[in-house]
Amino acid sequence: MVRANGAVSLRELARVVQTSEVTVRRDVRALEAEGLLDRRHGGAVLPGGFTRESGFPQKSHLATAEKTAIADVAATLVEEGEAIVVGAGTTTQELARRLARVPGLTVVTNSLLVAQALAHANRVEVVMTGGTLRGSNYALVGSGAEQSLQGLRVSRAFLSGSGLTAERGLSTSNMLSASVDRALVQAAAEVVVLADHTKLGADTMFQTVPTDVITRLVTDEPPAHDERAATELQALADQGVQITVAGTAGHAAEPHPPSGRPRRDVPLPGQRAARLPGPSGPYRGGPGVHGGPGGLNGPGGHVGPVGPAGLANDMLGPERPMRVADLRRR
């Protein structure tokens, strides 16, 4: 599967071979020891994947449920009549499909796939950059694309990439794509990064958005065993990035509460914006927020540990999970 697709996720491997992610992870370690692949957070790539970029057909099959959930939440951040820029990528393509329902919206993009998703939206105006077509991801790049963005000013930029770390921010494997993404960032008052958990901690060649420029990260919740992704989220929050965690089917909170407002941010330590109520103020540790049948605020919602310093261990001990209702009572 790695040879055919260039990259695979552990979740997808476990689903295909009908076994647990623990088993798949052990086998991936063995294959890495033989030099047959390189491990990445939540997945594996061909050896030398640091500089290799998978094409669109390969990327479109990775972390599909997570990308859908992220796009659902990101779409709630866009308001009627806004002007935004949307970069190239499979996650931003999912976002574009949901933006077709936002009236009066203006979308500036260098992605043919984003433009195609909005082509039949009567109430959305699509503005394409110029540039040279890059076939691997159906994006316009080069000096023509960058020059067409000069003098542009919009409210938000929605971008994805190949990797995201607290140290370097968002990065990609291609120099031309990185240069256009930087031009998109210059045009926006706020920068929203869309990155599933497999991108957290991955570091690729060309920086596109430094961490201090990222306003918000919309991601999915890392698996409980993925301490490196949880640590990266913590580090990003410590640097002031607002973290919004989208729920996937059967795991985590629903992205659209009944009120229709965006799902609230997960209050990671060091994060200035979102905090759970209670006299104790912001908490320490690396918590992950899970939702029961009614989502974060519904029955069964609880806060559980992500990594050894999780909230449940800090406040209640490992025997039972911390429920959102418990936080309210406290």
Tab-separated table of C-alpha atoms in Angstrom:
chain	number	residue	atom	x	y	z
A	1	MET	CA	0.000	0.000	0.000
A	2	VAL	CA	2.870	2.404	0.748
A	3	ARG	CA	4.478	1.664	-2.616
A	4	ALA	CA	1.182	2.220	-4.423
A	5	ASN	CA	0.087	5.357	-2.580
A	6	GLY	CA	3.303	6.933	-1.338
A	7	ALA	CA	1.813	7.241	2.156
A	8	VAL	CA	-0.753	5.463	4.311
A	9	SER	CA	-2.372	6.112	7.681
A	10	LEU	CA	-2.397	3.598	10.506
A	11	ARG	CA	-6.172	3.866	10.759
A	12	GLU	CA	-6.588	3.033	7.094
A	13	LEU	CA	-4.146	0.125	7.347
A	14	ALA	CA	-5.975	-1.266	10.375
A	15	ARG	CA	-9.293	-0.993	8.548
A	16	VAL	CA	-8.007	-2.702	5.397
A	17	VAL	CA	-6.322	-5.629	7.156
A	18	GLN	CA	-9.045	-5.783	9.841
A	19	THR	CA	-6.788	-5.639	12.846
A	20	SER	CA	-5.938	-3.175	15.608
A	21	GLU	CA	-3.801	-0.078	15.219
A	22	VAL	CA	-1.497	-1.497	17.908
A	23	THR	CA	-0.742	-4.485	15.693
A	24	VAL	CA	-0.266	-2.312	12.628
A	25	ARG	CA	2.080	-0.005	14.512
A	26	ARG	CA	4.248	-2.935	15.588
A	27	ASP	CA	4.487	-4.179	12.010
A	28	VAL	CA	5.313	-0.688	10.727
A	29	ARG	CA	8.187	-0.484	13.217
A	30	ALA	CA	9.510	-3.810	11.927
A	31	LEU	CA	9.294	-2.642	8.309
A	32	GLU	CA	11.059	0.600	9.196
A	33	ALA	CA	13.864	-1.393	10.828
A	34	GLU	CA	14.305	-3.214	7.513
A	35	GLY	CA	14.480	0.108	5.657
A	36	LEU	CA	11.284	-0.545	3.683
A	37	LEU	CA	9.412	2.555	4.873
A	38	ASP	CA	9.641	5.566	7.178
A	39	ARG	CA	7.236	6.074	10.030
A	40	ARG	CA	5.322	9.334	10.311
A	41	HIS	CA	2.843	10.488	12.956
A	42	GLY	CA	-0.200	8.302	12.459
A	43	GLY	CA	1.133	6.631	9.318
A	44	ALA	CA	4.036	5.618	7.111
A	45	VAL	CA	5.678	6.832	3.894
A	46	LEU	CA	8.237	5.542	1.447
A	47	PRO	CA	11.878	5.949	2.538
A	48	GLY	CA	13.055	9.498	1.933
A	49	GLY	CA	9.524	10.822	2.439
A	50	PHE	CA	10.907	14.001	4.024
A	51	THR	CA	11.413	15.455	0.563
A	52	ARG	CA	8.854	13.435	-1.357
A	53	GLU	CA	5.367	14.756	-1.898
A	54	SER	CA	2.447	12.428	-2.558
A	55	GLY	CA	0.181	13.323	-5.466
A	56	PHE	CA	-3.483	14.191	-5.181
A	57	PRO	CA	-4.801	10.633	-5.815
A	58	GLN	CA	-2.724	9.342	-2.904
A	59	LYS	CA	-3.556	12.187	-0.526
A	60	SER	CA	-7.291	11.979	-1.237
A	61	HIS	CA	-7.439	8.515	0.344
A	62	LEU	CA	-5.609	9.435	3.559
A	63	ALA	CA	-7.493	10.372	6.749
A	64	THR	CA	-10.741	10.942	4.847
A	65	ALA	CA	-12.998	10.911	7.915
A	66	GLU	CA	-10.731	13.342	9.709
A	67	LYS	CA	-10.609	15.734	6.751
A	68	THR	CA	-14.401	15.675	6.482
A	69	ALA	CA	-14.799	16.528	10.162
A	70	ILE	CA	-12.198	19.307	9.945
A	71	ALA	CA	-13.931	20.803	6.897
A	72	ASP	CA	-17.289	20.716	8.698
A	73	VAL	CA	-15.920	22.780	11.565
A	74	ALA	CA	-13.880	25.144	9.399
A	75	ALA	CA	-16.968	25.987	7.329
A	76	THR	CA	-18.718	27.302	10.438
A	77	LEU	CA	-15.997	29.938	10.784
A	78	VAL	CA	-17.015	31.567	7.482
A	79	GLU	CA	-19.756	34.175	7.568
A	80	GLU	CA	-22.132	35.411	4.904
A	81	GLY	CA	-20.636	38.093	2.663
A	82	GLU	CA	-17.001	37.437	3.649
A	83	ALA	CA	-14.018	37.491	1.325
A	84	ILE	CA	-11.492	34.713	1.987
A	85	VAL	CA	-8.571	32.923	0.351
A	86	VAL	CA	-8.418	29.129	0.189
A	87	GLY	CA	-5.195	27.319	-0.640
A	88	ALA	CA	-4.673	24.040	-2.449
A	89	GLY	CA	-5.070	20.637	-0.808
A	90	THR	CA	-7.473	17.787	-0.232
A	91	THR	CA	-8.707	19.208	3.084
A	92	THR	CA	-9.348	22.650	1.596
A	93	GLN	CA	-11.215	20.960	-1.249
A	94	GLU	CA	-13.527	19.411	1.344
A	95	LEU	CA	-13.971	22.858	2.888
A	96	ALA	CA	-14.872	24.354	-0.504
A	97	ARG	CA	-17.697	21.852	-0.968
A	98	ARG	CA	-19.286	23.174	2.217
A	99	LEU	CA	-18.699	26.835	1.363
A	100	ALA	CA	-20.991	26.519	-1.654
A	101	ARG	CA	-23.905	27.114	0.721
A	102	VAL	CA	-22.600	30.435	2.126
A	103	PRO	CA	-24.366	33.338	0.362
A	104	GLY	CA	-22.454	36.409	-0.762
A	105	LEU	CA	-19.088	34.731	-0.275
A	106	THR	CA	-16.008	35.647	-2.336
A	107	VAL	CA	-13.311	32.973	-2.535
A	108	VAL	CA	-9.857	33.677	-3.931
A	109	THR	CA	-7.927	30.499	-4.705
A	110	ASN	CA	-5.046	29.052	-6.687
A	111	SER	CA	-6.609	25.576	-6.590
A	112	LEU	CA	-8.516	24.171	-9.555
A	113	LEU	CA	-10.152	21.647	-7.232
A	114	VAL	CA	-11.433	24.365	-4.904
A	115	ALA	CA	-12.739	26.347	-7.877
A	116	GLN	CA	-14.409	23.233	-9.293
A	117	ALA	CA	-16.155	22.548	-5.967
A	118	LEU	CA	-17.607	26.078	-6.055
A	119	ALA	CA	-18.249	26.311	-9.806
A	120	HIS	CA	-22.013	25.756	-9.531
A	121	ALA	CA	-22.574	27.799	-6.368
A	122	ASN	CA	-24.752	30.664	-7.618
A	123	ARG	CA	-24.221	32.872	-4.578
A	124	VAL	CA	-20.426	32.442	-4.339
A	125	GLU	CA	-17.953	34.429	-6.433
A	126	VAL	CA	-14.739	32.596	-7.262
A	127	VAL	CA	-11.568	34.511	-8.140
A	128	MET	CA	-8.702	32.458	-9.593
A	129	THR	CA	-5.074	33.485	-9.448
A	130	GLY	CA	-2.900	33.305	-12.525
A	131	GLY	CA	0.153	31.108	-12.696
A	132	THR	CA	1.458	27.810	-14.006
A	133	LEU	CA	-0.517	24.629	-13.402
A	134	ARG	CA	1.162	22.129	-11.106
A	135	GLY	CA	-0.415	18.827	-12.053
A	136	SER	CA	0.331	16.841	-8.913
A	137	ASN	CA	-2.065	18.893	-6.811
A	138	TYR	CA	-4.009	20.846	-9.487
A	139	ALA	CA	-2.735	24.182	-8.191
A	140	LEU	CA	-1.533	27.345	-9.906
A	141	VAL	CA	1.977	28.321	-8.827
A	142	GLY	CA	4.831	30.567	-9.891
A	143	SER	CA	5.307	34.307	-10.277
A	144	GLY	CA	1.983	34.750	-12.078
A	145	ALA	CA	0.076	33.390	-9.081
A	146	GLU	CA	2.053	35.449	-6.599
A	147	GLN	CA	1.729	38.698	-8.561
A	148	SER	CA	-2.037	38.311	-8.880
A	149	LEU	CA	-2.283	38.306	-5.071
A	150	GLN	CA	-0.426	41.594	-4.589
A	151	GLY	CA	-2.621	44.338	-3.152
A	152	LEU	CA	-5.318	41.825	-2.115
A	153	ARG	CA	-6.840	41.988	1.377
A	154	VAL	CA	-9.335	39.469	2.779
A	155	SER	CA	-10.528	38.481	6.241
A	156	ARG	CA	-9.146	34.926	6.458
A	157	ALA	CA	-6.874	32.474	4.721
A	158	PHE	CA	-7.566	28.738	4.955
A	159	LEU	CA	-4.460	26.673	4.277
A	160	SER	CA	-3.240	23.115	4.619
A	161	GLY	CA	0.185	21.606	4.120
A	162	SER	CA	2.390	18.550	4.479
A	163	GLY	CA	3.479	19.081	8.075
A	164	LEU	CA	2.912	21.227	11.153
A	165	THR	CA	5.206	21.752	14.123
A	166	ALA	CA	5.303	24.328	16.885
A	167	GLU	CA	8.918	25.103	16.034
A	168	ARG	CA	8.507	25.884	12.303
A	169	GLY	CA	4.772	26.152	11.762
A	170	LEU	CA	3.193	24.888	8.543
A	171	SER	CA	5.444	23.433	5.863
A	172	THR	CA	5.265	21.708	2.497
A	173	SER	CA	7.546	19.613	0.303
A	174	ASN	CA	7.430	21.845	-2.776
A	175	MET	CA	9.162	25.209	-3.096
A	176	LEU	CA	6.702	26.701	-5.615
A	177	SER	CA	3.678	25.715	-3.527
A	178	ALA	CA	5.292	27.185	-0.415
A	179	SER	CA	5.908	30.500	-2.146
A	180	VAL	CA	2.283	30.855	-3.265
A	181	ASP	CA	1.008	29.887	0.186
A	182	ARG	CA	3.124	32.654	1.689
A	183	ALA	CA	1.538	35.118	-0.732
A	184	LEU	CA	-1.918	33.893	0.306
A	185	VAL	CA	-1.020	34.485	3.949
A	186	GLN	CA	0.102	38.044	3.204
A	187	ALA	CA	-3.354	38.802	1.819
A	188	ALA	CA	-5.261	37.730	4.943
A	189	ALA	CA	-5.937	39.327	8.305
A	190	GLU	CA	-6.179	35.882	9.970
A	191	VAL	CA	-4.687	32.518	9.070
A	192	VAL	CA	-6.571	29.267	9.729
A	193	VAL	CA	-4.606	26.052	9.243
A	194	LEU	CA	-6.476	22.828	8.480
A	195	ALA	CA	-4.359	19.811	9.417
A	196	ASP	CA	-5.365	16.325	10.532
A	197	HIS	CA	-3.430	14.607	13.316
A	198	THR	CA	-1.101	12.790	10.885
A	199	LYS	CA	0.428	16.177	9.984
A	200	LEU	CA	1.200	17.118	13.600
A	201	GLY	CA	4.896	16.855	14.270
A	202	ALA	CA	5.760	16.233	10.621
A	203	ASP	CA	8.387	18.619	9.294
A	204	THR	CA	8.953	19.095	5.570
A	205	MET	CA	11.387	21.156	3.537
A	206	PHE	CA	9.778	24.539	2.951
A	207	GLN	CA	8.143	26.665	5.615
A	208	THR	CA	4.911	28.336	4.523
A	209	VAL	CA	3.377	29.825	7.685
A	210	PRO	CA	5.449	30.508	10.833
A	211	THR	CA	3.756	29.514	14.071
A	212	ASP	CA	3.395	33.092	15.283
A	213	VAL	CA	1.347	33.936	12.170
A	214	ILE	CA	-1.167	31.096	12.634
A	215	THR	CA	-4.350	32.362	14.263
A	216	ARG	CA	-6.202	29.073	14.554
A	217	LEU	CA	-5.632	25.377	13.936
A	218	VAL	CA	-8.561	23.108	13.103
A	219	THR	CA	-7.577	19.469	13.557
A	220	ASP	CA	-8.971	16.128	14.690
A	221	GLU	CA	-8.231	14.542	18.034
A	222	PRO	CA	-5.049	12.459	18.017
A	223	PRO	CA	-5.403	8.803	19.061
A	224	ALA	CA	-4.818	8.270	22.774
A	225	HIS	CA	-1.519	6.505	22.092
A	226	ASP	CA	-0.141	9.295	19.878
A	227	GLU	CA	1.749	11.240	22.534
A	228	ARG	CA	3.884	13.089	19.993
A	229	ALA	CA	0.836	14.629	18.288
A	230	ALA	CA	-0.652	15.565	21.652
A	231	THR	CA	2.650	17.145	22.681
A	232	GLU	CA	2.733	19.133	19.449
A	233	LEU	CA	-0.797	20.419	20.074
A	234	GLN	CA	0.278	21.470	23.560
A	235	ALA	CA	3.297	23.320	22.191
A	236	LEU	CA	1.194	25.098	19.552
A	237	ALA	CA	-1.289	26.188	22.221
A	238	ASP	CA	1.551	27.444	24.403
A	239	GLN	CA	2.530	29.751	21.549
A	240	GLY	CA	-0.955	31.252	21.397
A	241	VAL	CA	-2.491	29.260	18.528
A	242	GLN	CA	-6.220	28.709	19.050
A	243	ILE	CA	-6.905	24.966	18.784
A	244	THR	CA	-10.259	23.658	17.561
A	245	VAL	CA	-10.677	19.889	17.600
A	246	ALA	CA	-13.231	18.369	15.229
A	247	GLY	CA	-14.972	15.123	16.078
A	248	THR	CA	-15.017	12.114	13.763
A	249	ALA	CA	-17.803	9.539	13.716
A	250	GLY	CA	-17.833	7.596	16.944
A	251	HIS	CA	-15.007	9.643	18.456
A	252	ALA	CA	-14.948	13.110	19.985
A	253	ALA	CA	-17.517	15.847	19.972
A	254	GLU	CA	-19.886	16.753	17.192
A	255	PRO	CA	-18.605	19.666	15.065
A	256	HIS	CA	-21.999	21.389	14.833
A	257	PRO	CA	-23.785	21.974	18.151
A	258	PRO	CA	-27.571	22.416	17.971
A	259	SER	CA	-27.215	26.189	18.116
A	260	GLY	CA	-25.464	26.172	14.741
A	261	ARG	CA	-22.478	27.993	16.201
A	262	PRO	CA	-18.952	26.649	15.732
A	263	ARG	CA	-17.842	23.984	18.157
A	264	ARG	CA	-15.898	25.745	20.871
A	265	ASP	CA	-12.143	25.498	21.067
A	266	VAL	CA	-10.467	22.881	23.193
A	267	PRO	CA	-8.911	24.822	26.079
A	268	LEU	CA	-5.319	23.656	26.001
A	269	PRO	CA	-2.942	25.083	28.579
A	270	GLY	CA	-1.287	28.298	27.592
A	271	GLN	CA	-4.078	29.045	25.152
A	272	ARG	CA	-5.366	32.529	25.718
A	273	ALA	CA	-8.833	32.196	24.241
A	274	ALA	CA	-10.945	29.253	25.335
A	275	ARG	CA	-11.322	28.122	28.923
A	276	LEU	CA	-13.713	25.730	30.565
A	277	PRO	CA	-15.757	27.341	33.342
A	278	GLY	CA	-14.872	26.801	36.964
A	279	PRO	CA	-13.128	28.565	39.813
A	280	SER	CA	-9.854	26.747	39.200
A	281	GLY	CA	-9.248	28.525	35.871
A	282	PRO	CA	-7.261	26.956	33.041
A	283	TYR	CA	-5.968	23.490	33.769
A	284	ARG	CA	-2.620	21.841	33.207
A	285	GLY	CA	-1.818	18.644	31.330
A	286	GLY	CA	-2.490	17.520	27.791
A	287	PRO	CA	-6.258	16.855	27.738
A	288	GLY	CA	-8.317	15.597	24.862
A	289	VAL	CA	-12.046	16.336	24.820
A	290	HIS	CA	-14.416	13.520	23.924
A	291	GLY	CA	-18.151	13.700	23.439
A	292	GLY	CA	-20.845	11.208	24.182
A	293	PRO	CA	-24.123	10.836	22.252
A	294	GLY	CA	-24.861	14.535	22.489
A	295	GLY	CA	-21.409	15.828	21.681
A	296	LEU	CA	-19.232	17.807	24.076
A	297	ASN	CA	-22.134	19.302	26.011
A	298	GLY	CA	-24.372	16.255	25.842
A	299	PRO	CA	-24.628	13.127	28.020
A	300	GLY	CA	-21.519	11.068	28.258
A	301	GLY	CA	-19.133	13.908	27.376
A	302	HIS	CA	-15.888	13.695	29.281
A	303	VAL	CA	-12.378	14.943	29.324
A	304	GLY	CA	-9.819	12.161	29.225
A	305	PRO	CA	-6.041	12.014	29.236
A	306	VAL	CA	-3.856	12.386	26.176
A	307	GLY	CA	-0.399	11.350	27.191
A	308	PRO	CA	0.951	10.840	30.700
A	309	ALA	CA	0.058	14.347	31.931
A	310	GLY	CA	-3.642	14.237	31.045
A	311	LEU	CA	-6.307	16.086	32.977
A	312	ALA	CA	-7.900	12.938	34.414
A	313	ASN	CA	-4.566	11.948	35.959
A	314	ASP	CA	-3.977	15.458	37.328
A	315	MET	CA	-7.357	16.018	38.957
A	316	LEU	CA	-9.158	12.742	39.528
A	317	GLY	CA	-6.607	9.972	39.141
A	318	PRO	CA	-6.679	7.325	36.403
A	319	GLU	CA	-9.671	5.372	37.760
A	320	ARG	CA	-12.470	7.383	36.148
A	321	PRO	CA	-12.734	10.048	33.437
A	322	MET	CA	-13.444	13.688	34.148
A	323	ARG	CA	-16.884	14.647	32.845
A	324	VAL	CA	-17.708	18.124	31.565
A	325	ALA	CA	-20.491	18.214	34.146
A	326	ASP	CA	-17.872	17.633	36.862
A	327	LEU	CA	-15.971	20.697	35.657
A	328	ARG	CA	-19.123	22.784	35.833
A	329	ARG	CA	-19.814	21.619	39.413
A	330	ARG	CA	-16.238	22.395	40.396
